Short mmCIF file of C-alpha atoms in Angstrom, two decimals:
data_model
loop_
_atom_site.label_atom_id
_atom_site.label_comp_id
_atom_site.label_asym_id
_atom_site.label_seq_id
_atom_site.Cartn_x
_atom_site.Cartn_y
_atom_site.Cartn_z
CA UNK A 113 27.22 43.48 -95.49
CA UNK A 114 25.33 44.80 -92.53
CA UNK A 115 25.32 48.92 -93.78
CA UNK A 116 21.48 48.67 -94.59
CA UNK A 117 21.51 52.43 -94.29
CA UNK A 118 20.25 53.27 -97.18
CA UNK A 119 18.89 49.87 -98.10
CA UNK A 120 19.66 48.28 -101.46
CA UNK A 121 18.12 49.92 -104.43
CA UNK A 122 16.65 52.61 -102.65
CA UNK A 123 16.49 54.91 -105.20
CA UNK A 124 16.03 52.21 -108.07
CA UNK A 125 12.62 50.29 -109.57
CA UNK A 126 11.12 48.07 -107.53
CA UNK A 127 7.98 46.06 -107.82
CA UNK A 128 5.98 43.76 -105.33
CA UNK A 129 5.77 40.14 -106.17
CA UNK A 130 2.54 39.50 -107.69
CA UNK A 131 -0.16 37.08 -105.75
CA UNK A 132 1.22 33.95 -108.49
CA UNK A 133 4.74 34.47 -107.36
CA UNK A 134 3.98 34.63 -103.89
CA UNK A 135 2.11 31.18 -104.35
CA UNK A 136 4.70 29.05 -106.95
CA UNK A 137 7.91 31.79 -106.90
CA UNK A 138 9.77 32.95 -109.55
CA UNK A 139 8.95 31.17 -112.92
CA UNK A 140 11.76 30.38 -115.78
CA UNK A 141 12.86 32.96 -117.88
CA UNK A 142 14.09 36.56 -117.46
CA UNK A 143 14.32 37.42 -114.09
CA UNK A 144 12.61 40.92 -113.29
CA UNK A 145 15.44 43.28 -111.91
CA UNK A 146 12.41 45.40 -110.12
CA UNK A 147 11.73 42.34 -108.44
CA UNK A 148 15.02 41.65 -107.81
CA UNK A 149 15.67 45.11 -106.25
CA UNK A 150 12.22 44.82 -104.42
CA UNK A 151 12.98 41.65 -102.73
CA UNK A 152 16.41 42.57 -101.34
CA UNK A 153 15.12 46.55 -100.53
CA UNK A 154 12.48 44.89 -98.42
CA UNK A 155 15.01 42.68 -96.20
CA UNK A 156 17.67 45.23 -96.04
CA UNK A 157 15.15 47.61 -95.20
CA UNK A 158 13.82 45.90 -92.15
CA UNK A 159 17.09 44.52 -90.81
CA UNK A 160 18.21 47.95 -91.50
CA UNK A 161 15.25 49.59 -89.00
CA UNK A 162 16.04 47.16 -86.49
CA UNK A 163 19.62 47.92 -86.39
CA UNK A 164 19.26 52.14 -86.45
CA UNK A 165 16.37 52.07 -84.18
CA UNK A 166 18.26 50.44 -80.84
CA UNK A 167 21.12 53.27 -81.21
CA UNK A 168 23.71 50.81 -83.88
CA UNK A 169 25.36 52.99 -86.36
CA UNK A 170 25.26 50.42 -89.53
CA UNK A 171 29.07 49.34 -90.46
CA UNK A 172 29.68 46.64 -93.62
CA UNK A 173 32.63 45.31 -91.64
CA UNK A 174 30.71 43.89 -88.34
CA UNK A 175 28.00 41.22 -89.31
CA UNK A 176 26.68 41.00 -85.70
CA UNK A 177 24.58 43.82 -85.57
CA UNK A 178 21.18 42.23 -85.87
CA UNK A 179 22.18 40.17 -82.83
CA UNK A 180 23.58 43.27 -81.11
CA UNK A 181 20.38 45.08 -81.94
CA UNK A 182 17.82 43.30 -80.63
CA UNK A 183 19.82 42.37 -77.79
CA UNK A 184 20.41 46.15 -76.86
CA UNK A 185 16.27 46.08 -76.73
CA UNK A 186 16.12 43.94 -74.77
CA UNK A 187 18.27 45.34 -71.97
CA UNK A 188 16.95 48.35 -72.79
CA UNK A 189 13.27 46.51 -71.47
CA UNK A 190 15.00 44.40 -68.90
CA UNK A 191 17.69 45.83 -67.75
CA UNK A 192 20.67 44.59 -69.10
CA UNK A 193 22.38 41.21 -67.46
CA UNK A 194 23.25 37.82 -69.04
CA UNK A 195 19.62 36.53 -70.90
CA UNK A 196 19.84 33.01 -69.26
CA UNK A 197 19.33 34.25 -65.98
CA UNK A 198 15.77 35.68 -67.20
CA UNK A 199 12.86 33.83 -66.03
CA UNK A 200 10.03 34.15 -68.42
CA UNK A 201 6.52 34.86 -67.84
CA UNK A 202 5.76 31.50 -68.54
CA UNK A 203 8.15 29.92 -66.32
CA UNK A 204 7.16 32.28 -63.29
CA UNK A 205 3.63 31.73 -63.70
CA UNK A 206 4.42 28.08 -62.22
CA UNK A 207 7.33 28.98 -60.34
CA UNK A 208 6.79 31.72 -57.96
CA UNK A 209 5.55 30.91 -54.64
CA UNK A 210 2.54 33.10 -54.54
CA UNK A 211 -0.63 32.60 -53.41
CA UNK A 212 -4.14 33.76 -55.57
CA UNK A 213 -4.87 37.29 -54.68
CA UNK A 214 -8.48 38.65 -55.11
CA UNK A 215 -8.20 42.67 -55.47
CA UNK A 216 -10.83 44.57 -54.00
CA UNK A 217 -11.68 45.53 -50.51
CA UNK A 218 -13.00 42.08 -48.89
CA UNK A 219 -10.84 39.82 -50.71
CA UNK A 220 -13.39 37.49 -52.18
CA UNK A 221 -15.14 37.12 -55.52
CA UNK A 222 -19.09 38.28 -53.95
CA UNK A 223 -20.66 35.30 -55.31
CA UNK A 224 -24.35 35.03 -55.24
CA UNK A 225 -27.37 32.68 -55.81
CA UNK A 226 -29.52 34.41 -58.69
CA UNK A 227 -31.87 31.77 -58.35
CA UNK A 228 -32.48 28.13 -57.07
CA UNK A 229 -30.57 25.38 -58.08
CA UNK A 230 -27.69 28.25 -59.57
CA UNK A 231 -24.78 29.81 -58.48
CA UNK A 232 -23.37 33.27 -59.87
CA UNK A 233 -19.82 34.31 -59.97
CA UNK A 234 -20.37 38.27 -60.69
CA UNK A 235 -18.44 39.97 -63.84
CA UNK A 236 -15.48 42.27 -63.19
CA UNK A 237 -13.70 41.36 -60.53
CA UNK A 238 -9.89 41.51 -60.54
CA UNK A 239 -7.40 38.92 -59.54
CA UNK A 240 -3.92 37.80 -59.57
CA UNK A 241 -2.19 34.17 -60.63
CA UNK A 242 1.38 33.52 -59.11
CA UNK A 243 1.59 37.29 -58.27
CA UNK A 244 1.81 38.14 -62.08
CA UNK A 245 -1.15 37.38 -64.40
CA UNK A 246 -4.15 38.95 -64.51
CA UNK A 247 -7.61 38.09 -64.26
CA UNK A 248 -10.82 39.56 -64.70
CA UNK A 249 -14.04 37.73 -64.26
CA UNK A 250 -17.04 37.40 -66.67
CA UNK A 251 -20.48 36.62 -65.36
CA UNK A 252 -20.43 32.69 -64.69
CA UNK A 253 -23.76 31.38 -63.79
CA UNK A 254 -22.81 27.41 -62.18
CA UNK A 255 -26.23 24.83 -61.62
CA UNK A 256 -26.45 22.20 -58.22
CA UNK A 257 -28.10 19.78 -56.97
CA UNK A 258 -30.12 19.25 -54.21
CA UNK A 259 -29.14 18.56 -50.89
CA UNK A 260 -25.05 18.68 -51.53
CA UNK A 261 -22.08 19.84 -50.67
CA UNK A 262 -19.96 21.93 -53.10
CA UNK A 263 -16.52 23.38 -53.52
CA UNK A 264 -16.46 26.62 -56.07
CA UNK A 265 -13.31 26.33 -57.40
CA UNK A 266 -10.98 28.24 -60.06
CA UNK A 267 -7.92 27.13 -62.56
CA UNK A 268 -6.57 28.94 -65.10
CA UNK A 269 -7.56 25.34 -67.52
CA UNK A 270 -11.15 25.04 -66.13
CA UNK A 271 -11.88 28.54 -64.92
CA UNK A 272 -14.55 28.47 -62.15
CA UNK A 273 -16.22 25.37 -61.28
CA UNK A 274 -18.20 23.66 -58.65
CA UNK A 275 -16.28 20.36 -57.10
CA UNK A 276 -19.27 17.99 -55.10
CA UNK A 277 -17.83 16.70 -51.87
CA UNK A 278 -19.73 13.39 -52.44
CA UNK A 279 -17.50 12.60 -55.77
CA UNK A 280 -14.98 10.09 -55.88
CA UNK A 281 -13.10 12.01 -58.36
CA UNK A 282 -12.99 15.15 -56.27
CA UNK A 283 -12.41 13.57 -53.04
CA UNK A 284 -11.76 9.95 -52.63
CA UNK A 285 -10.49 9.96 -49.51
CA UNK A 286 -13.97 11.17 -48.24
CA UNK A 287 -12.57 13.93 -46.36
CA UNK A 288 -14.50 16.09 -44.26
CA UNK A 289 -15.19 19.70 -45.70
CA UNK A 290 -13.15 21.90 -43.76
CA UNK A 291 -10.06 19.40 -44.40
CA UNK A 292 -6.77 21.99 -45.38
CA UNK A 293 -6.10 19.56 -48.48
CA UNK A 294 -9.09 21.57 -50.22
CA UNK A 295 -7.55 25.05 -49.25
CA UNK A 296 -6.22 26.95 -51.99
CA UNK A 297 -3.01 26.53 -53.19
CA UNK A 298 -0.76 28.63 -55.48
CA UNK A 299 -2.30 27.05 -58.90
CA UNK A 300 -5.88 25.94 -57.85
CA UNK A 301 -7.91 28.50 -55.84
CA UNK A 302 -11.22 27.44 -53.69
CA UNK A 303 -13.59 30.28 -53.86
CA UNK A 304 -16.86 29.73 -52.10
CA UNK A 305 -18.24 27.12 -50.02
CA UNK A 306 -22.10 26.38 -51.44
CA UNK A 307 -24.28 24.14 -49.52
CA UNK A 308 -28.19 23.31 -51.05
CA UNK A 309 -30.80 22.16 -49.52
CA UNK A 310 -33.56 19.62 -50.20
CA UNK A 311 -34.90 22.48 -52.26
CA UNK A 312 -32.03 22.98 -53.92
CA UNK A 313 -31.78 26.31 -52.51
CA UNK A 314 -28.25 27.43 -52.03
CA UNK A 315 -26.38 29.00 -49.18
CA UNK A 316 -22.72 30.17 -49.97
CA UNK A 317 -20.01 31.08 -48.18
CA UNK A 318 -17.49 33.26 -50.17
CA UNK A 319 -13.50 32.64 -48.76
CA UNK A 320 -10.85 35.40 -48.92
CA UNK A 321 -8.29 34.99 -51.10
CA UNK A 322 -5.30 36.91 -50.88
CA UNK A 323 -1.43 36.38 -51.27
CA UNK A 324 -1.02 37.02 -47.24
CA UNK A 325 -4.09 36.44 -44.72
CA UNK A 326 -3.87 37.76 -41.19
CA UNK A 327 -6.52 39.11 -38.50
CA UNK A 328 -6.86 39.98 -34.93
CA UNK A 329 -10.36 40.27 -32.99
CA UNK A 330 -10.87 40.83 -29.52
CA UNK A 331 -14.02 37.62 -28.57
CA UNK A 332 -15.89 38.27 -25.66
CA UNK A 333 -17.08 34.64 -24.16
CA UNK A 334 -20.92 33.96 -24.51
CA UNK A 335 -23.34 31.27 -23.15
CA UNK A 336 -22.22 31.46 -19.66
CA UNK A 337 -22.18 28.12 -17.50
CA UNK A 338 -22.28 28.32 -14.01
CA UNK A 339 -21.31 32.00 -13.98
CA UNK A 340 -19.28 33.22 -10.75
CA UNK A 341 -18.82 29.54 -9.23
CA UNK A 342 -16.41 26.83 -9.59
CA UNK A 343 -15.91 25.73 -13.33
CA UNK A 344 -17.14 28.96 -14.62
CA UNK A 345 -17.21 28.51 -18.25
CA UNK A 346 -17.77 30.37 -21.48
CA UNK A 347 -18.23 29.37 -25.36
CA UNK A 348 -16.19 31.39 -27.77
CA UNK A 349 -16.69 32.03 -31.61
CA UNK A 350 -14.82 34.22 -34.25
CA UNK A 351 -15.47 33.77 -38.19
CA UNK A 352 -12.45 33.66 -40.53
CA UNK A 353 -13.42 32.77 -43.82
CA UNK A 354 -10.68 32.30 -45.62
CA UNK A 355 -9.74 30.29 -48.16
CA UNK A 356 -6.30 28.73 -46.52
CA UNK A 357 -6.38 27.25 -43.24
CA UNK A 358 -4.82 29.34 -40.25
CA UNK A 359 -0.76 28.10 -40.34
CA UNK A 360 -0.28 30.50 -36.81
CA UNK A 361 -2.34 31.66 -34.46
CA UNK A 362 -3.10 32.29 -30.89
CA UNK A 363 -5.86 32.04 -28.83
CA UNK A 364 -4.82 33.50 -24.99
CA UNK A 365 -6.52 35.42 -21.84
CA UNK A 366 -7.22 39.33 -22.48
CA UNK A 367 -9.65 39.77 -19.23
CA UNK A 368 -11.04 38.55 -16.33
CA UNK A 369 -14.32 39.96 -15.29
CA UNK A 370 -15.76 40.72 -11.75
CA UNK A 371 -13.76 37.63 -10.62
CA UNK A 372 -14.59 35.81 -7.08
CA UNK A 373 -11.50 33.85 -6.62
CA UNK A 374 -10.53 33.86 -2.58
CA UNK A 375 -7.19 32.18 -1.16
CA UNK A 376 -6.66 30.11 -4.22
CA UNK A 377 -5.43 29.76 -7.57
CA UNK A 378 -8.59 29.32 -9.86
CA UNK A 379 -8.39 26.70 -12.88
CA UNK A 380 -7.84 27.85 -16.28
CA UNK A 381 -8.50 25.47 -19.13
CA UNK A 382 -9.17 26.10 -23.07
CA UNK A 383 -10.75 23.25 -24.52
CA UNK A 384 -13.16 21.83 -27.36
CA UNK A 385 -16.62 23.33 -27.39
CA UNK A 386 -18.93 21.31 -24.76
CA UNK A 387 -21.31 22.07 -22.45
CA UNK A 388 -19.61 20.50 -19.24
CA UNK A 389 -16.61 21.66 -17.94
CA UNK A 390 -13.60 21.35 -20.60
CA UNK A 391 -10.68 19.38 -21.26
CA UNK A 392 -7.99 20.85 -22.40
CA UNK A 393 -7.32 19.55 -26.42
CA UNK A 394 -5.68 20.75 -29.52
CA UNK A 395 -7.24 24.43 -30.41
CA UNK A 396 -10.23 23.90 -32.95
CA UNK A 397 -9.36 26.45 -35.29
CA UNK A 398 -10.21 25.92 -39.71
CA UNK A 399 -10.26 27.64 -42.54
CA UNK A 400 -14.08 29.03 -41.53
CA UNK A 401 -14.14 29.57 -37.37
CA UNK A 402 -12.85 29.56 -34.35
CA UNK A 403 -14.68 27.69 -31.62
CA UNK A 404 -13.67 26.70 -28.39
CA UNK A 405 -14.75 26.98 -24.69
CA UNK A 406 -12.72 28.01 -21.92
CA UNK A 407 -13.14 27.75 -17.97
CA UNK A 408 -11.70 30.18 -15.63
CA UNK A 409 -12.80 29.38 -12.01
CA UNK A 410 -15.56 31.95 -10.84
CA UNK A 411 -15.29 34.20 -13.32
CA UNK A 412 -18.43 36.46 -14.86
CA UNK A 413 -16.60 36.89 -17.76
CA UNK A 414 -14.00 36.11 -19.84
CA UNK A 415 -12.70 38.26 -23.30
CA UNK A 416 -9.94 36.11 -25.66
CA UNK A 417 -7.30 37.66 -27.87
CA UNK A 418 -7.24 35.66 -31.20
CA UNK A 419 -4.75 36.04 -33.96
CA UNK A 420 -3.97 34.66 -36.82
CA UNK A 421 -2.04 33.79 -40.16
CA UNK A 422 -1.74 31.91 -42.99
#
């Protein structure tokens, strides 16, 4: 029957099982109708809430309804639709395409050195896993080394933890820092760059993380090399900080300052930082800087537009 509206011996005697027949069940000998009537109240009673409380009006001739009702609550949570196309919390947070996100203002955890030879990843600060779990920090206080290279990094099986450069374990290919195989990815997130000294003393360099990264700046050339002649030539620098290496970006002329070119087409090039006249390369661009140097024939000045993604 699946009427559990009133439940079975609702009005009768009913008695809990005591703590022996909980343990060993029901010894030989009479059987105690109380108990009896207690034991099928208490299952008729529950099926019977589940059943009345997602809308079902109970009916002895359909036994289907406990099915029915807990699948009415879960449309009722969901949505409705067939239940194999769900995808579970647990299967999204390892499915979905979606970068770490840091949330607060400058995208990064504000980690600190409270002292030498330690690292300090502050309390409180929010962040997102595949787009859909939560994290909050706690107070995580991380010792070095002297004179090394570290990565701070975070996993939701390790939590935070500092990665030295120098291990074989971390990196045996012996990569060089700023290589995009240690950028975040979608299940392993680098936080901070940390570099000690010989006195252990640490200087970090906290990365943004965030789901999308994207900025535009305006760089105004600087060190000046033979300024308003022939292979005029300026150095150009923009920070970036982020924990993913730039996928797009561009690097292109925005202005030309009090130039002297006369009857000929001056030469434009963008290369590699150096102090001679450049050649042009591949743009030098990681997950920390921008640096190149570009000559534009007797110039006084040169401003860059610089964008990028990742």
């Amino acid at each position: 029957m699946a009427d559990f509206d009133p439940p079975f011996a609702w009005d009768g005697e009913r008695r809990v099982p005591t703590a022996d027949e909980i343990q060993s069940g029901i010894g030989c000998g009479p059987f105690s109708l109380p108990l009896w009537n207690w034991l099928l109240w208490s299952l008729q009673s529950e099926i019977g809430h589940v059943i009345t409380f997602n809308g079902l009006t109970p009916d002895n001739g359909d036994m289907e309804q406990l099915r029915k009702a807990i699948q009415a609550q879960i449309d009722a949570s969901t949505g409705g639709g067939d239940p194999s196309t769900y995808l579970t919390l647990l299967q999204a947070s390892s499915r979905l395409p979606i970068f770490p996100e840091v949330q607060n203002t400058n995208g990064h955890f504000g980690v600190i050195t409270p002292a030498t030879g330690q690292v300090r990843v502050p309390a409180g600060v929010n962040f997102l896993h595949r787009g859909i779990s939560p994290y909050a920090t706690v107070q995580t206080d991380l010792a070095t080394d002297a004179s090394k290279t570290y990565h701070l990094r975070w996993n939701k099986t390790d939590g935070f933890s500092l990665k030295d450069l120098a291990s074989g374990t971390y990196n045996p290919s012996t990569l060089a820092e700023a290589n995009a195989s240690f950028d975040t990815s979608y299940d392993d997130m680098l936080v901070a760059r940390v570099i000690t000294n010989s006195s252990n003393v640490p200087t970090i360099t906290n990365l943004v993380n965030r789901e999308r990264l994207a900025m535009q700046a305006l760089v105004t050339g600087t060190n000046g090399r033979d300024v308003g002649q022939n292979a005029a030539r300026f150095d150009f620098d923009q920070a970036i900080n982020w924990a993913r290496t730039p996928k797009d970006f561009n690097f292109s002329l925005a202005s030309i300052a009090a130039n002297n070119v006369s009857g000929f087409p001056p030469d434009f090039v963008i290369g590699a930082k150096t102090s001679g006249p450049p050649s042009p390369t591949a743009f030098d661009v990681n997950r920390y800087r921008l640096s190149q140097t570009v000559m534009y024939d007797y110039s006084n000045g040169l401003s860059m537009q610089f964008s990028a993604r990742a």
